[in-house]
Tab-separated table of C-alpha atoms in Angstrom:
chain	number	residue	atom	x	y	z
H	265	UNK	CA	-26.539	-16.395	2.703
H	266	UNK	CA	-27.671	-13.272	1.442
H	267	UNK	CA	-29.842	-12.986	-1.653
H	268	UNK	CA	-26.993	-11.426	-3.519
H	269	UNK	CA	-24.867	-14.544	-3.627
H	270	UNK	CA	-27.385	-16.112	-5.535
H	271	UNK	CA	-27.446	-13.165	-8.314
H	272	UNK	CA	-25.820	-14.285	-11.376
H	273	UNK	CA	-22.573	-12.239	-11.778
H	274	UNK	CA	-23.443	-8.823	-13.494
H	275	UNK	CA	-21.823	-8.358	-16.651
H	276	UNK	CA	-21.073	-4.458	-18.525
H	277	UNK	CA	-22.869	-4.081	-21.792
H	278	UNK	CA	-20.363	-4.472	-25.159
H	279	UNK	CA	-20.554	-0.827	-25.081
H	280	UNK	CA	-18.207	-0.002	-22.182
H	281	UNK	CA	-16.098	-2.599	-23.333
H	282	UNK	CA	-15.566	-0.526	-26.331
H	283	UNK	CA	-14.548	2.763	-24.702
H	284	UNK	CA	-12.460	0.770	-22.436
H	285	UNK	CA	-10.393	-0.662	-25.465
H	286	UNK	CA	-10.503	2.806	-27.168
H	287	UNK	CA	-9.515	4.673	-23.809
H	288	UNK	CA	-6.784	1.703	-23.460
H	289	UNK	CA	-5.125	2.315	-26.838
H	290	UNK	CA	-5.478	6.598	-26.598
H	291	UNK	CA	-3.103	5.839	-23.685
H	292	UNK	CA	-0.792	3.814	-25.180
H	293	UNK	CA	-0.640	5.771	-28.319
H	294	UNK	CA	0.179	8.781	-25.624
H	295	UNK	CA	2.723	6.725	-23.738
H	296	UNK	CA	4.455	5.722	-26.900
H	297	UNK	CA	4.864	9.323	-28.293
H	298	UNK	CA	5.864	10.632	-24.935
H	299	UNK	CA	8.778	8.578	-24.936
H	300	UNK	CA	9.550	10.302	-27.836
H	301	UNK	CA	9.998	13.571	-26.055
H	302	UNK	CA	12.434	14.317	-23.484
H	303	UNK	CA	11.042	15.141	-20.177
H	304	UNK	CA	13.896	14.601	-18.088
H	305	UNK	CA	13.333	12.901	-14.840
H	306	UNK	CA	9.319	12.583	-15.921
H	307	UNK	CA	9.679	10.486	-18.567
H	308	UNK	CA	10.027	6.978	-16.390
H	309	UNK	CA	6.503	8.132	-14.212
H	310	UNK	CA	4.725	8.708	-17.181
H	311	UNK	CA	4.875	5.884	-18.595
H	312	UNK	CA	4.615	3.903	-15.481
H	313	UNK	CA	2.071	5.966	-14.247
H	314	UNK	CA	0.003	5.835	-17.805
H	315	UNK	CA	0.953	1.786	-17.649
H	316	UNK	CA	-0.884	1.744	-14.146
H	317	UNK	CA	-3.942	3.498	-15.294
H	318	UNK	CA	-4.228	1.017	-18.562
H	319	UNK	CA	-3.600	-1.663	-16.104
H	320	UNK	CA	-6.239	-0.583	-13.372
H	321	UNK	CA	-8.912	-0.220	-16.241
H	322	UNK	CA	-8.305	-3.671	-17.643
H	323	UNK	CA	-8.337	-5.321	-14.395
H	324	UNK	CA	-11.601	-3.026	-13.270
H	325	UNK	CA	-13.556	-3.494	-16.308
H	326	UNK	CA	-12.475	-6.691	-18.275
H	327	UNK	CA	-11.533	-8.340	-15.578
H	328	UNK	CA	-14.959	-7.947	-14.052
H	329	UNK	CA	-13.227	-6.803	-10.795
H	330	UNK	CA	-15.444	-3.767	-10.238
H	331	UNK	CA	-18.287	-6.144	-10.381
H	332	UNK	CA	-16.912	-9.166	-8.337
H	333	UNK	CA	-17.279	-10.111	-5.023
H	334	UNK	CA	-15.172	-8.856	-1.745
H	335	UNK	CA	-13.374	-11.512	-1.694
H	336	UNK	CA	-12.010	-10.807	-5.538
H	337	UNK	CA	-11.300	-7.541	-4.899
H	338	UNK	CA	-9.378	-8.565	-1.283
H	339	UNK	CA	-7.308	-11.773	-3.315
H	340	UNK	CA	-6.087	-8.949	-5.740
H	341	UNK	CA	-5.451	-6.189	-2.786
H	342	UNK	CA	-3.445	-8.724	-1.232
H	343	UNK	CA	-1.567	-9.501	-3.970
H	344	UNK	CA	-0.663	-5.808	-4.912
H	345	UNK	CA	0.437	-5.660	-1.042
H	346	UNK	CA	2.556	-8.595	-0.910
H	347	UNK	CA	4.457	-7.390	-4.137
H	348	UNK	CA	4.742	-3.712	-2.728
H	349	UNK	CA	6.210	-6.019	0.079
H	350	UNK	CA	8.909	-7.176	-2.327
H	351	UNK	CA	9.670	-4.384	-3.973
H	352	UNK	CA	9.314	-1.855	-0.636
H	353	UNK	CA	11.955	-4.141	1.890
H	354	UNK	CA	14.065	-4.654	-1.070
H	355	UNK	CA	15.067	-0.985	-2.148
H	356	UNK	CA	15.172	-0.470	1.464
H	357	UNK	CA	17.575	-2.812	2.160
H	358	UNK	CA	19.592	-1.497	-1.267
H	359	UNK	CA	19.406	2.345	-0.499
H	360	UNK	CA	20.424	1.634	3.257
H	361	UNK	CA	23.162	-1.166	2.965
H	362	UNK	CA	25.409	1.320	2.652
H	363	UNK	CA	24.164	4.121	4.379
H	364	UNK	CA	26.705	7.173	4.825
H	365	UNK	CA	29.464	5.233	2.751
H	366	UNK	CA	28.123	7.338	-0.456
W	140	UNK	CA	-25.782	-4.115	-16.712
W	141	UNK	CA	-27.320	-4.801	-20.157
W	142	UNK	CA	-31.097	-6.313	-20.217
W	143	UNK	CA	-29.985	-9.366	-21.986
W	144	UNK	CA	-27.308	-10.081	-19.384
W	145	UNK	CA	-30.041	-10.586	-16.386
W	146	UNK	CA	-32.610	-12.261	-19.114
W	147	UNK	CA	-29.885	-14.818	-19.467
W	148	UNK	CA	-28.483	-14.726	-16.030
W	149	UNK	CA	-32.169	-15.716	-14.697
W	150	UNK	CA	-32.790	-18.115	-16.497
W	151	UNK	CA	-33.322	-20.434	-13.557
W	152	UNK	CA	-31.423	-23.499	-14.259
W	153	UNK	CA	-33.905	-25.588	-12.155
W	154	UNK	CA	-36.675	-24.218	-14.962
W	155	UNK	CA	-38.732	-27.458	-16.017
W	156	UNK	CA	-37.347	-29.957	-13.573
W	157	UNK	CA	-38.172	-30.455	-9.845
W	158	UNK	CA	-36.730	-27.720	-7.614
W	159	UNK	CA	-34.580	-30.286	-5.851
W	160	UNK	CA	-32.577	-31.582	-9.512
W	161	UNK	CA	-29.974	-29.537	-10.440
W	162	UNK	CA	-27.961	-28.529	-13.883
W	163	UNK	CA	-25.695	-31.396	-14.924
W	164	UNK	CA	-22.615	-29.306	-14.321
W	165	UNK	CA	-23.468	-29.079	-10.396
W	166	UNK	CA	-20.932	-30.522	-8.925
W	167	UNK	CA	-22.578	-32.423	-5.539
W	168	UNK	CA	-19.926	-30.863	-3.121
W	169	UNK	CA	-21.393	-27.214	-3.906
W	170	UNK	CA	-24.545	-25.756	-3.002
W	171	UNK	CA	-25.485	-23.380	-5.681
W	172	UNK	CA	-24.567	-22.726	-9.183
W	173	UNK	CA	-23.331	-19.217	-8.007
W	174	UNK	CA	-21.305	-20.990	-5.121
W	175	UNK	CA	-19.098	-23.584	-7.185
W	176	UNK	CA	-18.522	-20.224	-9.722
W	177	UNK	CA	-17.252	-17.847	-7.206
W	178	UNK	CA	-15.223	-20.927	-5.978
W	179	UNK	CA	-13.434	-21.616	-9.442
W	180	UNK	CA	-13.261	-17.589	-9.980
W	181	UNK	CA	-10.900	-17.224	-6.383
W	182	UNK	CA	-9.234	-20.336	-7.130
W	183	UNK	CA	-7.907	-18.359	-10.452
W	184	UNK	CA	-7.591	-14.921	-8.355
W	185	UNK	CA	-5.187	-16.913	-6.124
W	186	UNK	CA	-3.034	-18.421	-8.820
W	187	UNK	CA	-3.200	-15.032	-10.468
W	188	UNK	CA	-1.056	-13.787	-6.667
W	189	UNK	CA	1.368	-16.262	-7.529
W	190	UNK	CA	1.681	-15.194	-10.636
W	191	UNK	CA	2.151	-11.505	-9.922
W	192	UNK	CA	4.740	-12.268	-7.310
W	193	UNK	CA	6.603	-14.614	-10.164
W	194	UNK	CA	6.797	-11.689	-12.491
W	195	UNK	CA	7.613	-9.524	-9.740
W	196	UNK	CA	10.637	-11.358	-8.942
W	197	UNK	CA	11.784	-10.100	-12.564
W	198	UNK	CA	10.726	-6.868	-12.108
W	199	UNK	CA	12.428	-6.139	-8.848
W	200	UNK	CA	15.310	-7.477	-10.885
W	201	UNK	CA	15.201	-4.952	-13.443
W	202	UNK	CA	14.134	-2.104	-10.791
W	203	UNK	CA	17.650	-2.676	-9.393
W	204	UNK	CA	19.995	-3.575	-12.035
W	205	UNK	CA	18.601	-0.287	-13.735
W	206	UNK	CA	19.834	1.572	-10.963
W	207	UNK	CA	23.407	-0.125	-10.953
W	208	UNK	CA	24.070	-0.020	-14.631
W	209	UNK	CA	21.640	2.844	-15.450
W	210	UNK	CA	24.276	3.791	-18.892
W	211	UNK	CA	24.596	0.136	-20.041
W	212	UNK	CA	20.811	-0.597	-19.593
W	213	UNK	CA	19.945	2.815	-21.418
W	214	UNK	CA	22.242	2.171	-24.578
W	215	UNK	CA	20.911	-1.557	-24.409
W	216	UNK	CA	17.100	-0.813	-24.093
W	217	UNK	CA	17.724	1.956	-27.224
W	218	UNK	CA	18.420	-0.935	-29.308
W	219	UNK	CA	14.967	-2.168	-29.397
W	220	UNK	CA	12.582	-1.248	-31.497
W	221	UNK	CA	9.535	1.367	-30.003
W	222	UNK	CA	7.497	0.728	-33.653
W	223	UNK	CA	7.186	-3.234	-32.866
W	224	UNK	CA	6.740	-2.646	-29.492
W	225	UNK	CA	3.581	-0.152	-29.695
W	226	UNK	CA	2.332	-2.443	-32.586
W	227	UNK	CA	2.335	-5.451	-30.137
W	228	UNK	CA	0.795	-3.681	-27.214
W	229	UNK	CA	-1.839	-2.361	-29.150
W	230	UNK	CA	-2.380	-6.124	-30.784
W	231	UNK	CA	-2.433	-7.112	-26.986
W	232	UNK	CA	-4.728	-4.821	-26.314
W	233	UNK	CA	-7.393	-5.703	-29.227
W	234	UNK	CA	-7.100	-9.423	-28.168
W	235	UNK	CA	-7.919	-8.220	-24.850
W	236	UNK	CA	-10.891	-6.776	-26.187
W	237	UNK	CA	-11.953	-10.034	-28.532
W	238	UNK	CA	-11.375	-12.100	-25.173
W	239	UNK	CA	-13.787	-9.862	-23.534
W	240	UNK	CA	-16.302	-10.498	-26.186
W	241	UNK	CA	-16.161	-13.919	-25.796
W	242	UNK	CA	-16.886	-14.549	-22.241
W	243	UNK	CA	-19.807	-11.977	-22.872
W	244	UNK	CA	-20.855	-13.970	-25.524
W	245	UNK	CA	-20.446	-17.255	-23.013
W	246	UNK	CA	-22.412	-15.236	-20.803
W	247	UNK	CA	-25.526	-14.634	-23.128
W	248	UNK	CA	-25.171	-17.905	-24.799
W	249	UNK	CA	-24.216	-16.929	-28.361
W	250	UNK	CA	-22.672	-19.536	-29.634
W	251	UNK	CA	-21.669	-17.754	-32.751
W	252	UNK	CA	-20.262	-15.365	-31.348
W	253	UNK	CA	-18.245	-17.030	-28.513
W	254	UNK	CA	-16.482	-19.071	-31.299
W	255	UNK	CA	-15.799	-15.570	-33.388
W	256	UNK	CA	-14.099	-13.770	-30.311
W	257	UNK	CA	-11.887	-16.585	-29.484
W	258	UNK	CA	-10.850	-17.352	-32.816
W	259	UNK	CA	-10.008	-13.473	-32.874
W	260	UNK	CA	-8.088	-13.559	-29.727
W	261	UNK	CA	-6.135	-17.067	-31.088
W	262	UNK	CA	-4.975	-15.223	-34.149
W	263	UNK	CA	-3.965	-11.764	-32.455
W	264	UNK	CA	-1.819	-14.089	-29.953
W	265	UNK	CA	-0.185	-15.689	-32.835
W	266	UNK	CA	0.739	-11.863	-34.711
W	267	UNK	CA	1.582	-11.320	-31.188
W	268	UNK	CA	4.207	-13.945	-30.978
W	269	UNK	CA	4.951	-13.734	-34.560
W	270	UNK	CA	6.203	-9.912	-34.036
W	271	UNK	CA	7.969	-10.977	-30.848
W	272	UNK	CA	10.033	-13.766	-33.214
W	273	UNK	CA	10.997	-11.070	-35.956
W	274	UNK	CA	12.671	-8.968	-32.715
W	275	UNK	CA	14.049	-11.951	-31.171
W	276	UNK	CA	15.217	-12.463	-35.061
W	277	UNK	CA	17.033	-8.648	-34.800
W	278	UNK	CA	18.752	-9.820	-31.968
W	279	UNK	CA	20.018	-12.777	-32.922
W	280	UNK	CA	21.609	-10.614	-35.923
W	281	UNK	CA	22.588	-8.039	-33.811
W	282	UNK	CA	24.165	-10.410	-31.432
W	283	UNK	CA	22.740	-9.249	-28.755
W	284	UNK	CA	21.236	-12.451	-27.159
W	285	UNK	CA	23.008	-13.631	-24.005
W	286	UNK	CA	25.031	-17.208	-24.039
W	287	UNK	CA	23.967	-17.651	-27.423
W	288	UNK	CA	26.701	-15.654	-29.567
W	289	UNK	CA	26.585	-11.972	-27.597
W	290	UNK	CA	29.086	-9.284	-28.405
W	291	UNK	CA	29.325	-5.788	-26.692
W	292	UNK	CA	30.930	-4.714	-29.946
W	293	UNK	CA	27.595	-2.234	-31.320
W	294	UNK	CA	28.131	-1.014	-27.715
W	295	UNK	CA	31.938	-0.243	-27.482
W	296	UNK	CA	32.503	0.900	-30.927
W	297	UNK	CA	28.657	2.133	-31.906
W	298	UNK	CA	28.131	2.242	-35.698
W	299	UNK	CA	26.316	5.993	-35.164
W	300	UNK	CA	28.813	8.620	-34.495
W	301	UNK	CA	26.254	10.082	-32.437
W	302	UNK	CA	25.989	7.641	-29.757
W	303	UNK	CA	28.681	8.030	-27.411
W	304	UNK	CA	30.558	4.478	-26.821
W	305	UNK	CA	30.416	3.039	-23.382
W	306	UNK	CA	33.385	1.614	-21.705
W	307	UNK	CA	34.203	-2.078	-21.700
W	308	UNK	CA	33.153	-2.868	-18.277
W	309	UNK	CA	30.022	-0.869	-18.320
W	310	UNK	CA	29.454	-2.537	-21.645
W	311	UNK	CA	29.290	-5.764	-20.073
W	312	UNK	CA	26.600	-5.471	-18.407
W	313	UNK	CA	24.557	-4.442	-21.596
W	314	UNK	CA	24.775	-8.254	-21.327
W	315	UNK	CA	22.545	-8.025	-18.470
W	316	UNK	CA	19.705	-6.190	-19.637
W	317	UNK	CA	19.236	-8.563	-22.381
W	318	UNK	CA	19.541	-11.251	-20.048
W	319	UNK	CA	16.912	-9.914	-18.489
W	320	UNK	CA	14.761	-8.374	-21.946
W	321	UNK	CA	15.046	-12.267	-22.972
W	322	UNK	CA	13.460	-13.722	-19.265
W	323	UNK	CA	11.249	-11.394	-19.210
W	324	UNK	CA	9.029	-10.933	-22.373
W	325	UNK	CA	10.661	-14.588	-23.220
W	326	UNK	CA	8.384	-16.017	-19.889
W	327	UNK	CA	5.669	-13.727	-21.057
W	328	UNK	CA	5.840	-15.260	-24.568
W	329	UNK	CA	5.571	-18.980	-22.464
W	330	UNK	CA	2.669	-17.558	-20.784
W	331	UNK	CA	1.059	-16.521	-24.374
W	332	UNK	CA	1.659	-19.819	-25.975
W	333	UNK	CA	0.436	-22.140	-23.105
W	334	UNK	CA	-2.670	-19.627	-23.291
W	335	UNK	CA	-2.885	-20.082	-26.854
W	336	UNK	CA	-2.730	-24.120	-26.570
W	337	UNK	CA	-5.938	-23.469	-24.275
W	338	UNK	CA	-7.767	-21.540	-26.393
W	339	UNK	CA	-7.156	-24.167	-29.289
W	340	UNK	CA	-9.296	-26.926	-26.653
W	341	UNK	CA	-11.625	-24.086	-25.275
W	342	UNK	CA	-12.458	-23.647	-29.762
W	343	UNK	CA	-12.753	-27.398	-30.079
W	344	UNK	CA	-14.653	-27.389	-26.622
W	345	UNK	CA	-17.257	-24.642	-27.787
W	346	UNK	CA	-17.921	-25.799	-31.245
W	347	UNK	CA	-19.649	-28.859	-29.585
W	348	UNK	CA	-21.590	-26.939	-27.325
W	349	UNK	CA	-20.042	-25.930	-24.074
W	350	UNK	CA	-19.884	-22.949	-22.123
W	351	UNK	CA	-22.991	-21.907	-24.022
W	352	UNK	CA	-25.065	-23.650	-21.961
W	353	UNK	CA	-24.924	-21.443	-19.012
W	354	UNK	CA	-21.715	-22.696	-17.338
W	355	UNK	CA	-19.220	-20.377	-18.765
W	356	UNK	CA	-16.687	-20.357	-15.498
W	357	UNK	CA	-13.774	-22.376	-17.733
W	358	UNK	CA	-13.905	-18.882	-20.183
W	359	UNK	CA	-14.145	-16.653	-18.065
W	360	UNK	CA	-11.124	-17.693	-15.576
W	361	UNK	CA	-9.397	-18.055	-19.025
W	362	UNK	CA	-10.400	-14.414	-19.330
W	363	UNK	CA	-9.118	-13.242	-16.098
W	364	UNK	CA	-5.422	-15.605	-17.052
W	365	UNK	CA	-5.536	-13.550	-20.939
W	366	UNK	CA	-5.778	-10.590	-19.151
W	367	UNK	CA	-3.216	-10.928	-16.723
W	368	UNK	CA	-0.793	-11.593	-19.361
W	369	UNK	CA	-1.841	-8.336	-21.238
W	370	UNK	CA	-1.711	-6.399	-18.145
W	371	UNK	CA	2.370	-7.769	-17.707
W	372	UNK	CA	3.006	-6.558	-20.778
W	373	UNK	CA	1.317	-3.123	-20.598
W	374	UNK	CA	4.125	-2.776	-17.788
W	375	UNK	CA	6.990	-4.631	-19.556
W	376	UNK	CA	6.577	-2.582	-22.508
W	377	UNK	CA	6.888	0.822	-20.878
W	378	UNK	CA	10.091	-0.520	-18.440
W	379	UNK	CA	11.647	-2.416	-21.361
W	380	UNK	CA	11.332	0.033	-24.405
W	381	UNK	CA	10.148	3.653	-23.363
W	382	UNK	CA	11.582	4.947	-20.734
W	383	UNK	CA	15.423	5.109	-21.367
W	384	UNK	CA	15.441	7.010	-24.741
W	385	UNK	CA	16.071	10.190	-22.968
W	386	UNK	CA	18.718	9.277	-20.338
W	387	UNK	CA	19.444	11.770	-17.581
W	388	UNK	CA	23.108	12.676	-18.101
């Protein structure tokens, strides 16, 4: 075993937990007023795209992920990949079923 | 990494006893302290998979049905309200934050302040679900909840003269997106209320001492579980309230 498995788990100071909750509800505040405005086909990947980001920084940071072990970080990877899985094989099936007719 | 994190993260727990004791909360078929808390940390990680493929089952859902009835889901999803939504995400998010507090504060053994942050995080869950009842209310009055007494009549003949009407098969399957509104942020709300019911024994738990005492795993895999749930709804919001109000025509 090597010494760093018998480090307690590092921890971030209250302080970046702070600008992580202010940073997470600046975004927000943006994603809410964007949907506000119209922005044509944009509108749907900004807000998913600003919901990723808020996600990503809660999962990084008060999640501990960024700090955790390989193992962690390859549980959630595989998750993420078995969903894109799901989602990927599905639309592919739905935009291909069929194919030509449209 | 904050000085008082490592001054409390060194503290050996063998300090004062012979090297080959260990901390009551050792459980024999682990080696180290460290070991049996990276064990209960992926056993959470894990569920956590199972979890996002669950709620990805629902999301595919709505992915597709989108596509298929883009106009019904559109005039649907403009129904809700953005205001109650934004005020509940950013709720979400500030119970987030108190959650994050605590299992700091579980981390540097302040007992005070463990008990603070979770109480916080209790009551923002419960304005949480309290908001989500006065829209569930709305759409009772509306009728607009699914099997329960739903009418595609604000749909067909739409009070505004603005909002063009939709046809009475594509109105139907307005019936779908609420179907769908209700499973999702409805098994969200499940997820919130079983969380709450554990943060009611983790309160009772602390104000007698645990978790200050330098095993803190049970928080902070509640933590990682309180987060999850936030981070569903950071994506259920946007899908579910923002982005149809501008429809491409």
């Amino acid at each position: 075993m090597s010494s760093t498995e018998h480090q307690q788990h590092p921890t971030s100071p209250p302080r970046t937990y702070i600008l992580i909750l202010l940073a997470l509800l600046v975004f927000t505040a943006i994603n809410t007023g964007a949907a506000y405005l119209n922005l044509g086909f944009l509108n749907p990947i900004i807000a998913l795209g600003i919901a990723c980001v808020n996600a990503v920084l809660v999962i990084l940071f008060y999640m501990h992920l960024r700090y955790s072990s390989r193992l962690m970080k390859l549980t959630f990877a595989a998750g993420i990949f078995t969903f894109m899985i799901l989602v990927i094989m599905t639309l592919t099936d739905y935009i291909s079923r069929g194919w030509g007719l449209w | 990494m904050d000085s008082h994190a490592i001054a409390a993260g060194t503290a050996d727990p063998h300090e004062g006893h012979e090297s080959n004791e260990h901390p009551p909360y050792l459980r024999h078929h682990f080696v180290t302290v460290e070991q049996q808390r990276e064990t209960a940390s992926f056993g959470m990680w894990l569920f956590l998979l199972t979890e996002i493929m669950f709620f990805g089952g629902l999301f595919m859902a709505y992915l597709l049905y989108r596509n298929w009835y883009y106009p019904a889901f559109v005039a649907a999803s403009n129904t809700l309200s953005i205001q109650l939504g934004a005020i509940n995400t950013g709720i979400l998010i500030l119970s987030c934050f108190t959650m994050t507090m605590g299992v700091y504060s579980a981390e540097i053994r302040n007992r005070k302040n463990l008990m603070i942050s979770l109480g916080l995080t209790l009551l923002l869950g419960v304005i949480f679900l309290g908001i989500k009842g006065v829209e569930y209310h709305q759409k009772y009055v509306e009728h607009h909840i699914p099997g329960l007494n739903f009418s595609v009549e604000d749909f067909v003949h739409p009070a505004d003269p603005h909002t063009a009407p939709l046809t009475p098969d594509m109105a139907q399957h307005t019936e779908l997106y609420f179907f769908l509104y209700f499973a999702m942020t409805g098994m969200h709300a499940l997820h919130m209320i079983i969380g709450l019911c554990i943060l009611l024994a983790l309160l009772y738990r602390s104000s007698q001492g645990a978790y200050t005492n330098g095993h803190s795993s049970t928080v902070d895999n509640f933590g990682l579980y309180w987060h999850f749930v936030d981070i569903v709804w950071t994506f259920l919001f946007p899908l579910l309230y923002l982005i149809n109000r501008h429809p491409l025509s």
